[in-house]
Amino acid sequence: MIAETTVDLARTLDFTDKFLGWMRGRGAVLIVTHDHPDPDSLAAAMALKHLITVKTGQPATVAFGGMIGRGENRVMVRKLEIDLVPLNTLDLDRFPVVCMVDSQPGTGNNSYPFDRRVDLVIDHHPLRESCRNVRWVDVLEEYGATATMLFEYLEAQKVSYGTKLATILYYAIKSETQDLGRDWIRADRRAYLHLLPLVNNSILFDILHAEVPRAYFAHFSHAIRNAMIYNEVLVFNLFEIDTPDMVAELADFLLRVDEVKIVLGMGHYKDGVALSFRTLRNDLNSGEIMQTLVAGFGTGGGHDMIAGGQIPDTPADRDTLVRLEQTLTQRLLQTLGCYPVPGLPLVAE
């Protein structure tokens, strides 16, 4: 999707001047990503940390909940020396300034306590009511990546950066927009093309070709064997998983099935269920659909073509997960106006 939004560096400079001026001298800064952070969340956090370090000299800590599970993301963290710590290991009272990137308070996809103050939110997901008490809010939902917003922050503030941060930002935009194939605007393409010559190609190759354990392929096998197709809709259930990233990765993968335009995936991780939604249809709003699917069960949100959700406190037994799959499938088909539709297995046993 291409939008005609123009880059407004004057607005960006004004906003960053104001929040940096407010922040200056207040002490240690905490930067919170969403749980199980993806490249976009990590890149935005590291770019904001660099901006704060250069412009105010304040120490900044990047923190996350959950885990770094996907092979590419683990390689990215190691090779690009991304410095971050688990949120649950920190004394939150030590941080007079709290920032949140690629997420918003109370969305269910970050572990920062909802009853604690957040001073700055930078995100490209639809604005939530929970931001009404946040002092500084920059939410540009038309942008394909939060990393693009942070690229413009650095540009507006004339802050230079090295090849590793350039590689982080580039890979974030590349992965979030699927190489400018989904949910992107001209600002994303502009940042993508500017960063490309600055990238460390050797590290980028290592990220894109990360080694994965054998269990990774078992998840692919489970998804393919369990997938059901309802006209243009594909639903799969991974049941028990060791990393929630697998649901999103397989949702992207199975969207390549011939004649499939919509994919809903689920998997049980720890004490809850992770959901991913993908579509090729431009007439759907994935975030709104996900919120409809999880209403009364959990939380969710997203963009036009991509969304995620969480259903907490769900037993891991197979019968419960099968019933949940059936309920979510029925809700999805009803939302799309095509219920009932007989389901067919993706592959015949």
Short mmCIF file of C-alpha atoms in Angstrom, two decimals:
data_model
loop_
_atom_site.label_atom_id
_atom_site.label_comp_id
_atom_site.label_asym_id
_atom_site.label_seq_id
_atom_site.Cartn_x
_atom_site.Cartn_y
_atom_site.Cartn_z
CA MET A 1 0.00 0.00 0.00
CA ILE A 2 1.37 3.41 -0.98
CA ALA A 3 0.19 6.55 0.76
CA GLU A 4 0.88 10.08 -0.39
CA THR A 5 1.98 11.25 3.05
CA THR A 6 4.90 13.68 2.73
CA VAL A 7 7.83 13.75 5.12
CA ASP A 8 7.45 16.66 7.52
CA LEU A 9 10.86 17.12 9.11
CA ALA A 10 9.83 20.53 10.48
CA ARG A 11 7.14 18.81 12.56
CA THR A 12 9.61 16.10 13.58
CA LEU A 13 12.23 18.67 14.60
CA ASP A 14 9.69 20.62 16.65
CA PHE A 15 8.45 17.50 18.45
CA THR A 16 11.92 16.11 19.17
CA ASP A 17 13.20 19.51 20.33
CA LYS A 18 10.35 19.73 22.81
CA PHE A 19 10.58 16.26 24.32
CA LEU A 20 14.39 16.32 24.44
CA GLY A 21 14.26 19.71 26.12
CA TRP A 22 11.78 18.40 28.69
CA MET A 23 13.83 15.23 29.23
CA ARG A 24 17.21 16.93 29.59
CA GLY A 25 18.61 16.74 33.13
CA ARG A 26 15.89 14.49 34.53
CA GLY A 27 18.14 11.46 35.00
CA ALA A 28 18.13 7.86 33.81
CA VAL A 29 15.82 6.94 30.95
CA LEU A 30 14.01 3.63 30.48
CA ILE A 31 13.02 2.63 26.94
CA VAL A 32 10.44 -0.19 26.82
CA THR A 33 9.81 -2.34 23.74
CA HIS A 34 6.86 -4.64 23.26
CA ASP A 35 7.19 -8.21 24.51
CA HIS A 36 9.15 -10.68 22.37
CA PRO A 37 10.47 -7.65 20.44
CA ASP A 38 10.76 -7.80 16.67
CA PRO A 39 13.36 -5.90 14.60
CA ASP A 40 11.16 -2.79 14.35
CA SER A 41 10.76 -2.51 18.11
CA LEU A 42 14.46 -3.16 18.74
CA ALA A 43 15.61 -0.72 16.05
CA ALA A 44 13.33 2.04 17.32
CA ALA A 45 14.57 1.52 20.87
CA MET A 46 18.25 1.57 19.92
CA ALA A 47 17.83 4.65 17.71
CA LEU A 48 16.01 6.49 20.50
CA LYS A 49 18.75 5.51 22.94
CA HIS A 50 21.39 6.86 20.54
CA LEU A 51 19.44 10.10 20.06
CA ILE A 52 19.11 10.63 23.82
CA THR A 53 22.77 9.81 24.45
CA VAL A 54 23.99 12.28 21.82
CA LYS A 55 21.56 15.12 22.54
CA THR A 56 21.24 15.01 26.35
CA GLY A 57 24.01 12.74 27.63
CA GLN A 58 21.56 10.86 29.86
CA PRO A 59 22.00 7.13 30.44
CA ALA A 60 19.29 5.09 28.72
CA THR A 61 18.37 1.43 29.25
CA VAL A 62 16.42 -0.63 26.72
CA ALA A 63 14.18 -3.25 28.35
CA PHE A 64 11.86 -5.94 27.06
CA GLY A 65 9.45 -8.57 28.31
CA GLY A 66 9.27 -12.14 27.10
CA MET A 67 12.11 -13.48 24.97
CA ILE A 68 14.07 -13.01 21.77
CA GLY A 69 12.98 -16.21 20.07
CA ARG A 70 13.23 -15.96 16.30
CA GLY A 71 16.59 -17.05 14.90
CA GLU A 72 17.08 -13.94 12.78
CA ASN A 73 16.36 -11.71 15.77
CA ARG A 74 18.85 -13.52 18.00
CA VAL A 75 21.56 -13.14 15.36
CA MET A 76 20.65 -9.48 14.93
CA VAL A 77 20.95 -8.82 18.67
CA ARG A 78 24.32 -10.58 18.85
CA LYS A 79 25.95 -9.34 15.64
CA LEU A 80 24.76 -5.75 15.94
CA GLU A 81 25.53 -5.59 19.67
CA ILE A 82 22.02 -4.57 20.69
CA ASP A 83 22.19 -3.88 24.41
CA LEU A 84 18.96 -4.69 26.22
CA VAL A 85 17.87 -6.22 29.52
CA PRO A 86 14.79 -8.12 30.75
CA LEU A 87 12.25 -5.72 32.20
CA ASN A 88 11.58 -7.91 35.22
CA THR A 89 15.20 -7.56 36.40
CA LEU A 90 14.97 -3.77 36.81
CA ASP A 91 13.97 -1.54 39.70
CA LEU A 92 11.53 0.68 37.83
CA ASP A 93 11.72 3.37 40.52
CA ARG A 94 15.27 4.13 39.33
CA PHE A 95 14.01 5.70 36.10
CA PRO A 96 12.58 9.24 36.26
CA VAL A 97 11.86 9.10 32.51
CA VAL A 98 10.01 6.23 30.80
CA CYS A 99 9.63 5.87 27.02
CA MET A 100 7.73 3.23 25.07
CA VAL A 101 8.40 2.39 21.41
CA ASP A 102 6.38 0.35 18.92
CA SER A 103 3.75 -0.19 21.61
CA GLN A 104 1.40 1.75 23.88
CA PRO A 105 0.36 1.46 27.53
CA GLY A 106 -2.22 -1.18 28.30
CA THR A 107 -2.23 -2.84 24.88
CA GLY A 108 -1.45 -6.26 26.33
CA ASN A 109 1.68 -6.71 24.22
CA ASN A 110 4.14 -5.19 26.69
CA SER A 111 4.96 -6.09 30.28
CA TYR A 112 5.32 -2.56 31.63
CA PRO A 113 2.81 -2.16 34.51
CA PHE A 114 -0.26 -0.28 33.33
CA ASP A 115 -0.53 1.66 36.59
CA ARG A 116 2.91 3.23 36.18
CA ARG A 117 3.60 6.50 34.38
CA VAL A 118 4.83 6.60 30.78
CA ASP A 119 6.29 9.92 29.57
CA LEU A 120 6.88 9.32 25.86
CA VAL A 121 5.19 7.00 23.35
CA ILE A 122 6.48 6.57 19.78
CA ASP A 123 4.48 4.13 17.67
CA HIS A 124 2.99 3.42 14.26
CA HIS A 125 -0.02 1.46 15.49
CA PRO A 126 -3.45 3.11 15.88
CA LEU A 127 -3.62 5.53 18.80
CA ARG A 128 -5.09 4.04 21.98
CA GLU A 129 -7.11 5.82 24.61
CA SER A 130 -4.48 4.68 27.12
CA CYS A 131 -2.13 7.39 25.77
CA ARG A 132 -4.33 10.22 27.07
CA ASN A 133 -2.18 10.50 30.22
CA VAL A 134 1.16 10.34 28.38
CA ARG A 135 2.94 13.70 28.20
CA TRP A 136 4.62 13.20 24.79
CA VAL A 137 2.90 11.12 22.11
CA ASP A 138 3.98 10.63 18.50
CA VAL A 139 1.75 8.05 16.84
CA LEU A 140 1.83 7.95 13.03
CA GLU A 141 -0.28 4.94 12.07
CA GLU A 142 0.16 5.55 8.35
CA TYR A 143 3.89 4.73 8.70
CA GLY A 144 4.94 1.19 7.90
CA ALA A 145 7.58 1.04 10.63
CA THR A 146 8.40 2.80 13.87
CA ALA A 147 12.02 2.57 12.73
CA THR A 148 11.18 5.01 9.93
CA MET A 149 9.97 7.53 12.50
CA LEU A 150 13.21 7.20 14.46
CA PHE A 151 15.25 7.53 11.27
CA GLU A 152 13.52 10.89 10.75
CA TYR A 153 14.20 11.87 14.37
CA LEU A 154 17.92 11.36 13.81
CA GLU A 155 17.75 13.18 10.49
CA ALA A 156 15.84 16.16 11.89
CA GLN A 157 18.23 16.46 14.83
CA LYS A 158 21.27 16.05 12.54
CA VAL A 159 22.57 13.15 14.63
CA SER A 160 25.10 10.92 12.86
CA TYR A 161 25.27 7.17 13.45
CA GLY A 162 27.40 4.23 12.50
CA THR A 163 26.89 1.27 10.22
CA LYS A 164 25.49 -1.00 12.95
CA LEU A 165 22.61 1.32 13.83
CA ALA A 166 22.04 1.89 10.10
CA THR A 167 21.84 -1.87 9.61
CA ILE A 168 19.40 -2.24 12.51
CA LEU A 169 17.12 0.47 11.12
CA TYR A 170 17.33 -0.86 7.55
CA TYR A 171 16.56 -4.45 8.56
CA ALA A 172 13.64 -3.26 10.69
CA ILE A 173 12.01 -1.45 7.77
CA LYS A 174 12.81 -4.34 5.43
CA SER A 175 11.21 -6.95 7.70
CA GLU A 176 8.27 -4.85 8.92
CA THR A 177 7.16 -3.94 5.39
CA GLN A 178 8.27 -7.20 3.75
CA ASP A 179 10.71 -5.33 1.49
CA LEU A 180 8.20 -2.53 0.90
CA GLY A 181 5.55 -5.07 -0.05
CA ARG A 182 2.97 -4.33 2.65
CA ASP A 183 1.78 -1.40 4.78
CA TRP A 184 4.39 1.11 3.59
CA ILE A 185 4.36 4.74 2.60
CA ARG A 186 6.83 6.95 0.77
CA ALA A 187 8.57 7.86 4.03
CA ASP A 188 9.42 4.17 4.58
CA ARG A 189 10.83 3.86 1.05
CA ARG A 190 12.83 7.06 1.51
CA ALA A 191 14.40 5.76 4.74
CA TYR A 192 14.96 2.30 3.23
CA LEU A 193 16.85 3.70 0.23
CA HIS A 194 18.86 6.16 2.33
CA LEU A 195 20.00 3.44 4.75
CA LEU A 196 20.77 0.76 2.15
CA PRO A 197 24.27 2.07 1.20
CA LEU A 198 25.19 2.27 4.90
CA VAL A 199 24.33 -1.34 5.73
CA ASN A 200 26.90 -3.93 6.79
CA ASN A 201 26.08 -6.51 4.12
CA SER A 202 27.99 -9.32 5.80
CA ILE A 203 25.98 -8.98 9.01
CA LEU A 204 22.76 -8.58 7.06
CA PHE A 205 23.50 -11.85 5.25
CA ASP A 206 24.09 -13.62 8.58
CA ILE A 207 20.76 -12.31 9.89
CA LEU A 208 18.80 -13.38 6.82
CA HIS A 209 20.39 -16.84 6.82
CA ALA A 210 20.36 -17.56 10.55
CA GLU A 211 20.72 -21.18 11.61
CA VAL A 212 17.64 -22.67 13.27
CA PRO A 213 17.12 -25.77 15.45
CA ARG A 214 15.30 -28.89 14.23
CA ALA A 215 12.28 -27.96 16.36
CA TYR A 216 11.80 -24.99 14.03
CA PHE A 217 10.92 -27.35 11.18
CA ALA A 218 8.63 -29.36 13.44
CA HIS A 219 6.50 -26.23 13.86
CA PHE A 220 6.28 -25.90 10.07
CA SER A 221 5.17 -29.53 9.88
CA HIS A 222 2.50 -29.02 12.57
CA ALA A 223 1.17 -25.87 10.91
CA ILE A 224 0.91 -27.48 7.49
CA ARG A 225 -0.75 -30.65 8.81
CA ASN A 226 -3.23 -28.73 11.00
CA ALA A 227 -4.09 -25.94 8.56
CA MET A 228 -7.69 -25.70 7.34
CA ILE A 229 -8.88 -23.64 4.39
CA TYR A 230 -12.28 -21.94 4.27
CA ASN A 231 -12.51 -20.47 0.77
CA GLU A 232 -9.83 -17.72 0.85
CA VAL A 233 -9.22 -18.06 4.60
CA LEU A 234 -6.55 -20.33 6.11
CA VAL A 235 -6.49 -21.11 9.85
CA PHE A 236 -3.72 -23.03 11.58
CA ASN A 237 -3.07 -24.13 15.16
CA LEU A 238 0.44 -24.86 16.38
CA PHE A 239 -0.78 -25.92 19.84
CA GLU A 240 2.22 -25.88 22.21
CA ILE A 241 5.14 -23.67 21.07
CA ASP A 242 8.48 -22.67 22.58
CA THR A 243 8.51 -19.16 21.10
CA PRO A 244 5.52 -16.97 20.17
CA ASP A 245 7.41 -15.62 17.14
CA MET A 246 6.66 -18.87 15.31
CA VAL A 247 2.98 -17.97 14.93
CA ALA A 248 3.76 -14.76 13.06
CA GLU A 249 6.48 -16.38 10.98
CA LEU A 250 4.19 -19.18 9.85
CA ALA A 251 1.33 -16.79 9.20
CA ASP A 252 3.59 -14.96 6.74
CA PHE A 253 4.72 -18.25 5.22
CA LEU A 254 1.23 -19.72 4.74
CA LEU A 255 -0.10 -16.54 3.18
CA ARG A 256 1.76 -17.77 0.08
CA VAL A 257 -0.73 -20.62 -0.41
CA ASP A 258 -2.48 -20.33 -3.77
CA GLU A 259 -5.85 -18.50 -3.60
CA VAL A 260 -5.48 -17.80 0.14
CA LYS A 261 -5.93 -14.11 0.99
CA ILE A 262 -6.33 -14.28 4.79
CA VAL A 263 -4.41 -16.27 7.42
CA LEU A 264 -5.17 -16.66 11.13
CA GLY A 265 -2.66 -18.55 13.26
CA MET A 266 -2.48 -19.46 16.93
CA GLY A 267 -0.15 -21.20 19.34
CA HIS A 268 0.01 -21.78 23.10
CA TYR A 269 3.00 -20.21 24.82
CA LYS A 270 3.50 -20.44 28.59
CA ASP A 271 0.07 -19.65 30.09
CA GLY A 272 -1.64 -18.04 27.11
CA VAL A 273 -2.27 -18.08 23.38
CA ALA A 274 -0.47 -15.96 20.78
CA LEU A 275 -2.40 -14.98 17.64
CA SER A 276 -1.29 -13.64 14.27
CA PHE A 277 -3.42 -12.36 11.42
CA ARG A 278 -2.30 -11.60 7.87
CA THR A 279 -4.18 -10.55 4.75
CA LEU A 280 -3.54 -9.58 1.15
CA ARG A 281 -6.87 -7.75 0.91
CA ASN A 282 -6.67 -3.94 0.95
CA ASP A 283 -10.32 -3.59 1.94
CA LEU A 284 -9.78 -5.11 5.40
CA ASN A 285 -8.40 -3.55 8.58
CA SER A 286 -6.49 -6.31 10.31
CA GLY A 287 -6.26 -4.48 13.63
CA GLU A 288 -10.03 -4.06 13.85
CA ILE A 289 -10.61 -7.68 12.87
CA MET A 290 -8.19 -8.90 15.55
CA GLN A 291 -9.92 -6.82 18.20
CA THR A 292 -13.24 -8.39 17.16
CA LEU A 293 -11.76 -11.89 17.35
CA VAL A 294 -10.35 -11.49 20.86
CA ALA A 295 -13.23 -9.48 22.34
CA GLY A 296 -13.94 -10.88 25.81
CA PHE A 297 -10.90 -13.16 25.61
CA GLY A 298 -7.81 -10.96 25.39
CA THR A 299 -6.19 -8.04 23.60
CA GLY A 300 -5.07 -7.35 20.07
CA GLY A 301 -4.31 -4.76 17.42
CA GLY A 302 -2.41 -4.05 14.24
CA HIS A 303 -2.39 -2.36 10.86
CA ASP A 304 -4.26 -2.73 7.58
CA MET A 305 -2.61 -6.02 6.56
CA ILE A 306 -1.02 -7.40 9.75
CA ALA A 307 -2.22 -7.87 13.33
CA GLY A 308 -1.46 -9.78 16.50
CA GLY A 309 -3.26 -10.73 19.67
CA GLN A 310 -2.91 -12.37 23.05
CA ILE A 311 -5.35 -14.52 25.03
CA PRO A 312 -4.00 -14.96 28.57
CA ASP A 313 -4.77 -17.64 31.16
CA THR A 314 -5.62 -20.38 28.68
CA PRO A 315 -5.06 -24.07 29.53
CA ALA A 316 -2.64 -25.90 27.28
CA ASP A 317 -4.71 -29.07 26.80
CA ARG A 318 -5.53 -29.95 23.23
CA ASP A 319 -9.32 -29.99 23.65
CA THR A 320 -9.33 -26.41 24.98
CA LEU A 321 -7.15 -25.19 22.13
CA VAL A 322 -9.28 -26.96 19.52
CA ARG A 323 -12.43 -25.32 20.92
CA LEU A 324 -10.71 -21.94 20.93
CA GLU A 325 -9.65 -22.44 17.30
CA GLN A 326 -13.24 -23.27 16.38
CA THR A 327 -14.57 -20.19 18.18
CA LEU A 328 -12.06 -17.85 16.58
CA THR A 329 -12.62 -19.37 13.14
CA GLN A 330 -16.38 -18.89 13.47
CA ARG A 331 -15.91 -15.29 14.60
CA LEU A 332 -13.57 -14.60 11.69
CA LEU A 333 -15.87 -16.10 9.07
CA GLN A 334 -18.86 -14.24 10.53
CA THR A 335 -16.90 -10.98 10.49
CA LEU A 336 -16.06 -11.60 6.83
CA GLY A 337 -19.70 -12.46 6.06
CA CYS A 338 -18.96 -15.99 4.87
CA TYR A 339 -20.14 -18.23 7.73
CA PRO A 340 -20.78 -21.13 7.52
CA VAL A 341 -18.20 -22.38 5.05
CA PRO A 342 -16.94 -25.98 5.00
CA GLY A 343 -13.26 -26.34 5.80
CA LEU A 344 -10.78 -28.38 3.80
CA PRO A 345 -7.33 -29.48 5.00
CA LEU A 346 -4.38 -27.77 3.37
CA VAL A 347 -2.80 -31.18 2.71
CA ALA A 348 -4.42 -34.60 2.63
CA GLU A 349 -3.01 -37.10 5.11
#
